[in-house]
CSV table of C-alpha atoms in Angstrom, one decimal:
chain,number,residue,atom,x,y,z
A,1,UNK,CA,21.2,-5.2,1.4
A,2,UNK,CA,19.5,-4.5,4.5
A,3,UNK,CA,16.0,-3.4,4.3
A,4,UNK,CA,15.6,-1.8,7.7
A,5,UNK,CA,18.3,0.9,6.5
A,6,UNK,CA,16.2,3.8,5.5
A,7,UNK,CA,13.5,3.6,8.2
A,8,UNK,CA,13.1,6.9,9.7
A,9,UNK,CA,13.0,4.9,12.9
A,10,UNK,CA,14.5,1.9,14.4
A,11,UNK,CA,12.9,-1.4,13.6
A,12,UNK,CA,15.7,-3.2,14.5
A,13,UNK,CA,13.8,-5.3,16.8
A,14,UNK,CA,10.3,-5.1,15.1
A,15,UNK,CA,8.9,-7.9,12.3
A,16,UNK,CA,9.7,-6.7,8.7
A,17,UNK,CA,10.0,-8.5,6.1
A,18,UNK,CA,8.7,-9.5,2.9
A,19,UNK,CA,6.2,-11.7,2.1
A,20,UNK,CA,5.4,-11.8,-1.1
A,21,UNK,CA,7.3,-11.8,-4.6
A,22,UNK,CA,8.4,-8.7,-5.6
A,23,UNK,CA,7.3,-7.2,-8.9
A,24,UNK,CA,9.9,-5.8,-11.0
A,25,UNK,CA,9.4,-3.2,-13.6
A,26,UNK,CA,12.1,-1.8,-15.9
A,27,UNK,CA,15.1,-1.3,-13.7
A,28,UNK,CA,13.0,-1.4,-10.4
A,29,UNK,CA,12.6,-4.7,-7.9
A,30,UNK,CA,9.3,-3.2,-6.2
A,31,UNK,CA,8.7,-4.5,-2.6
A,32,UNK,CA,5.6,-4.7,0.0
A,33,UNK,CA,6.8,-5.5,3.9
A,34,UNK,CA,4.8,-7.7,6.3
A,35,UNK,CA,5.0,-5.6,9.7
A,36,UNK,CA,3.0,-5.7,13.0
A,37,UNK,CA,-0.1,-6.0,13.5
A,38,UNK,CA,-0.1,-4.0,16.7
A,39,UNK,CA,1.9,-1.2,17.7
A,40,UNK,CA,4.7,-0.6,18.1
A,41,UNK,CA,5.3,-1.6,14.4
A,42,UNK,CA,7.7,-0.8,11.5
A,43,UNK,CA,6.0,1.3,7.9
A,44,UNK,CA,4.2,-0.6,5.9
A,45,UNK,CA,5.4,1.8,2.8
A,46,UNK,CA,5.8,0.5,-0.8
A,47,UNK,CA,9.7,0.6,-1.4
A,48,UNK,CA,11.0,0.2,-5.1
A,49,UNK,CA,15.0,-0.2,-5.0
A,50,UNK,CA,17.3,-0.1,-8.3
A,51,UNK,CA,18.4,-3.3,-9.6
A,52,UNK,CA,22.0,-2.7,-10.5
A,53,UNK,CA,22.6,0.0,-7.5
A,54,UNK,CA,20.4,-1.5,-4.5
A,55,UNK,CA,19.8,2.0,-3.5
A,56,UNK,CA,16.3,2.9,-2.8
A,57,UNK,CA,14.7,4.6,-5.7
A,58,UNK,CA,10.7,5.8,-4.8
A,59,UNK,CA,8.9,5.1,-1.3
A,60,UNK,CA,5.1,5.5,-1.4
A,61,UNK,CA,4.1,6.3,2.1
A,62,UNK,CA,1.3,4.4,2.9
A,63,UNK,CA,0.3,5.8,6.4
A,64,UNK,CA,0.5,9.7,4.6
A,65,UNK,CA,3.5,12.2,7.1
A,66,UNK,CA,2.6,15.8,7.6
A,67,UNK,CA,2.3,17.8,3.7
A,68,UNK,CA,1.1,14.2,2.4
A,69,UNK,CA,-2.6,13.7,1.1
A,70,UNK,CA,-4.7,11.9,3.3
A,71,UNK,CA,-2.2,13.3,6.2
A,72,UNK,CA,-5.5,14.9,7.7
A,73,UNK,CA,-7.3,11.2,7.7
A,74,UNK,CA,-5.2,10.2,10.5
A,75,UNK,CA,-6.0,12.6,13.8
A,76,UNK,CA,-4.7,13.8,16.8
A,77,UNK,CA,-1.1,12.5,15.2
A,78,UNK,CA,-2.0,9.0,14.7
A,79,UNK,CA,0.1,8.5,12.0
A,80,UNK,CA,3.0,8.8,14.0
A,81,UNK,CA,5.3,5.9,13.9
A,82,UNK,CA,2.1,3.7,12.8
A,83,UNK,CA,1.8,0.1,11.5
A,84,UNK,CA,0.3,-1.7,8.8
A,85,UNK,CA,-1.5,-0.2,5.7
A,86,UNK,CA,1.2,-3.0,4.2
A,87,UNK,CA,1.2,-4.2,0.5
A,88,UNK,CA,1.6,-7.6,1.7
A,89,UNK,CA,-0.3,-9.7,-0.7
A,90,UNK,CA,1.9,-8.9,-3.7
A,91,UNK,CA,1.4,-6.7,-6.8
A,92,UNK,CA,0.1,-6.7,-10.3
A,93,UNK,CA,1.9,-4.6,-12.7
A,94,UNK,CA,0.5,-3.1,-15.8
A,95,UNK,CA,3.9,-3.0,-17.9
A,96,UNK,CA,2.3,-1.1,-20.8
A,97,UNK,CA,1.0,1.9,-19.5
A,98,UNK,CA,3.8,1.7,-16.3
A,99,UNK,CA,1.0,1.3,-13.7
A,100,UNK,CA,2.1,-1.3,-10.1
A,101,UNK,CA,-1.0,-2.0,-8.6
A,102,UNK,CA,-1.7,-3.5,-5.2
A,103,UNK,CA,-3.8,-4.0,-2.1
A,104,UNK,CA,-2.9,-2.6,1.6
A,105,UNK,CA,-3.9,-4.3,4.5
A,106,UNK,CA,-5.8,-2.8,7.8
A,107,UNK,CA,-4.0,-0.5,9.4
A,108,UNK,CA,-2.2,-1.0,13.0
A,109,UNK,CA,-3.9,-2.5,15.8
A,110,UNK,CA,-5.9,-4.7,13.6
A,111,UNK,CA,-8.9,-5.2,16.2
A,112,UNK,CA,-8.5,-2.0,18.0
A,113,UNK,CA,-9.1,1.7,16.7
A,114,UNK,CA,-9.6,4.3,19.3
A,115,UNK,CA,-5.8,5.7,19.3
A,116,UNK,CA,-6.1,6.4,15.1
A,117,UNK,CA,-9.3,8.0,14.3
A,118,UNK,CA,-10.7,8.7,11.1
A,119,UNK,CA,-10.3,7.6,7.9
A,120,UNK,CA,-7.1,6.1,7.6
A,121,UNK,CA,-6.3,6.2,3.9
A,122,UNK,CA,-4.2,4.4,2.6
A,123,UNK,CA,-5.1,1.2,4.6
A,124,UNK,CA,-7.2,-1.2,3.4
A,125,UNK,CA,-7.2,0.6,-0.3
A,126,UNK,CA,-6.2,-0.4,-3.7
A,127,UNK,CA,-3.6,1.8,-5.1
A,128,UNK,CA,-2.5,2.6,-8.5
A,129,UNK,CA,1.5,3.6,-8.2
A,130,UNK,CA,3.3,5.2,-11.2
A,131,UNK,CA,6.0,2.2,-11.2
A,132,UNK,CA,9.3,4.5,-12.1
A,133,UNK,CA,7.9,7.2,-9.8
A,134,UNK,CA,5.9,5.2,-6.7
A,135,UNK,CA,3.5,8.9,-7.3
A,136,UNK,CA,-0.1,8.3,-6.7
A,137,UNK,CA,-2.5,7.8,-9.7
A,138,UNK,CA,-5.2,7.2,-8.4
A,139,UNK,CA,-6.7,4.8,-4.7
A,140,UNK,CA,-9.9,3.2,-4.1
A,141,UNK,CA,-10.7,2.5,-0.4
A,142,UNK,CA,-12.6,-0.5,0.7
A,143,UNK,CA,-13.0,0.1,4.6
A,144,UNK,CA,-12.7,3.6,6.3
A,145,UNK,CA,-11.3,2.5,9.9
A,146,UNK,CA,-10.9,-0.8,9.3
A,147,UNK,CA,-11.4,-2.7,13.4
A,148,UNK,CA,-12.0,-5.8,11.9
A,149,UNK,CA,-8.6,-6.8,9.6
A,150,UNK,CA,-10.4,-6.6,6.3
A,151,UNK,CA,-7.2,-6.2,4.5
A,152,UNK,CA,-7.2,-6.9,1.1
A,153,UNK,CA,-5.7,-9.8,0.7
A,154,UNK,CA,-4.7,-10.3,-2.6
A,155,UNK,CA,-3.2,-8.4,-5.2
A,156,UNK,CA,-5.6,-6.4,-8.1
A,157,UNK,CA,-6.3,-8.5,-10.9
A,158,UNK,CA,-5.8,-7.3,-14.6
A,159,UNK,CA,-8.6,-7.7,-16.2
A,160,UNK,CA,-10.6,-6.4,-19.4
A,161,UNK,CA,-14.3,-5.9,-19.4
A,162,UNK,CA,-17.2,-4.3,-21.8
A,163,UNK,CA,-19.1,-1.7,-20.4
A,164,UNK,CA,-21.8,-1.3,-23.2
A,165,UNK,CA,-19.8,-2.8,-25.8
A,166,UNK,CA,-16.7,-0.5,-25.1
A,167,UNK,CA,-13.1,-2.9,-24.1
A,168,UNK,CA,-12.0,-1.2,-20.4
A,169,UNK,CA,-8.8,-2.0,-18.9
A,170,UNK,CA,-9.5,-2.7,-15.0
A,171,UNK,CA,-8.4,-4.2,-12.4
A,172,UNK,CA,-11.0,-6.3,-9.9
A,173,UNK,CA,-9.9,-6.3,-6.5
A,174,UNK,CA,-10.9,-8.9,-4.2
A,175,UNK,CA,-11.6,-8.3,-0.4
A,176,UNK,CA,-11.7,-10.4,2.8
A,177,UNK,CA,-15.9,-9.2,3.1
A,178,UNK,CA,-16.5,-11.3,-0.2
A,179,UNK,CA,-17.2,-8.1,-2.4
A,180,UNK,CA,-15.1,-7.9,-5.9
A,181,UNK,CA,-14.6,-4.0,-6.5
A,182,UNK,CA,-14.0,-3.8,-10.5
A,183,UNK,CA,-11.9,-0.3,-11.2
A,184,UNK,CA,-11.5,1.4,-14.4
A,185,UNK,CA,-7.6,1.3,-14.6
């Protein structure tokens, strides 16, 4: 199948790809996409396909379109037609509970900022997709405005901790700045 089919523009001639091992979940082959790392780039959206049809089955819109949350985080239109905010690193999935987790990267241009102000969410966060759905559960952003390629460069990993003697799921995500978030999962 072709992976560029679906792209609301054309990326014929733009990188995208993927980079990592996909993570597959029930009947789902869930996918992150390397993609520029300057504009003009292809979406770096979280795509889950069906494995006996090949069609696409969820797309989680990592750089939020109009009516999305975090839509607002991107100003003056900077979401338009934008690159990165890619789960390129890979993805942890939590099979019990149905959870995919994973880590975006920085958002297009990775050293340059002034044509996408704000927050920028989803880049550079660590998201917690429904894995039949792609629905957001919940995200945890590490950088606002990332101008320095601080993607997170690794997928979350599962984990189980005590918080004063109490057994917590969570998932620790590790970060190009050295920190090690730990989130309740």
């Amino acid at each position: 199948m072709d992976l560029r089919e679906g792209i609301e523009y054309d990326v014929s001639k733009l990188p995208y790809g993927c980079t990592s091992a996909p993570a597959v979940f029930e009947d789902k082959v869930i996918l992150g996409f390397s993609v520029s790392e300057s504009q003009p780039g292809a979406p770096g959206d979280v795509r889950a396909f069906d494995v006996r049809t090949g069609k696409e089955a969820w797309r989680f819109r990592t750089v939020p379109q109009p009516g999305e949350l975090g839509n607002e985080t991107w100003e003056a239109d900077s979401w338009k037609q934008r690159s990165g905010a890619n789960a390129w690193s890979g993805f942890t999935v939590d099979e019990k509970n149905g959870v995919v987790f994973c880590g975006t990267g920085s958002a297009a241009s990775d050293f340059y900022g002034a044509d996408r102000k704000g927050d920028n969410l989803f880049a550079n966060c660590t998201l917690a997709l429904d894995a039949r759905t792609g629905r957001r559960i919940w995200h945890f952003q590490t950088v606002h405005h990332d101008v320095w390629d601080y993607d997170l460069a690794t997928p979350p990993v599962s984990t189980r901790i005590r918080v004063d003697g109490t057994a917590v799921d969570a998932v620790a995500q590790l970060t190009k700045t050295g920190s090690v978030f730990v989130l309740d999962r």
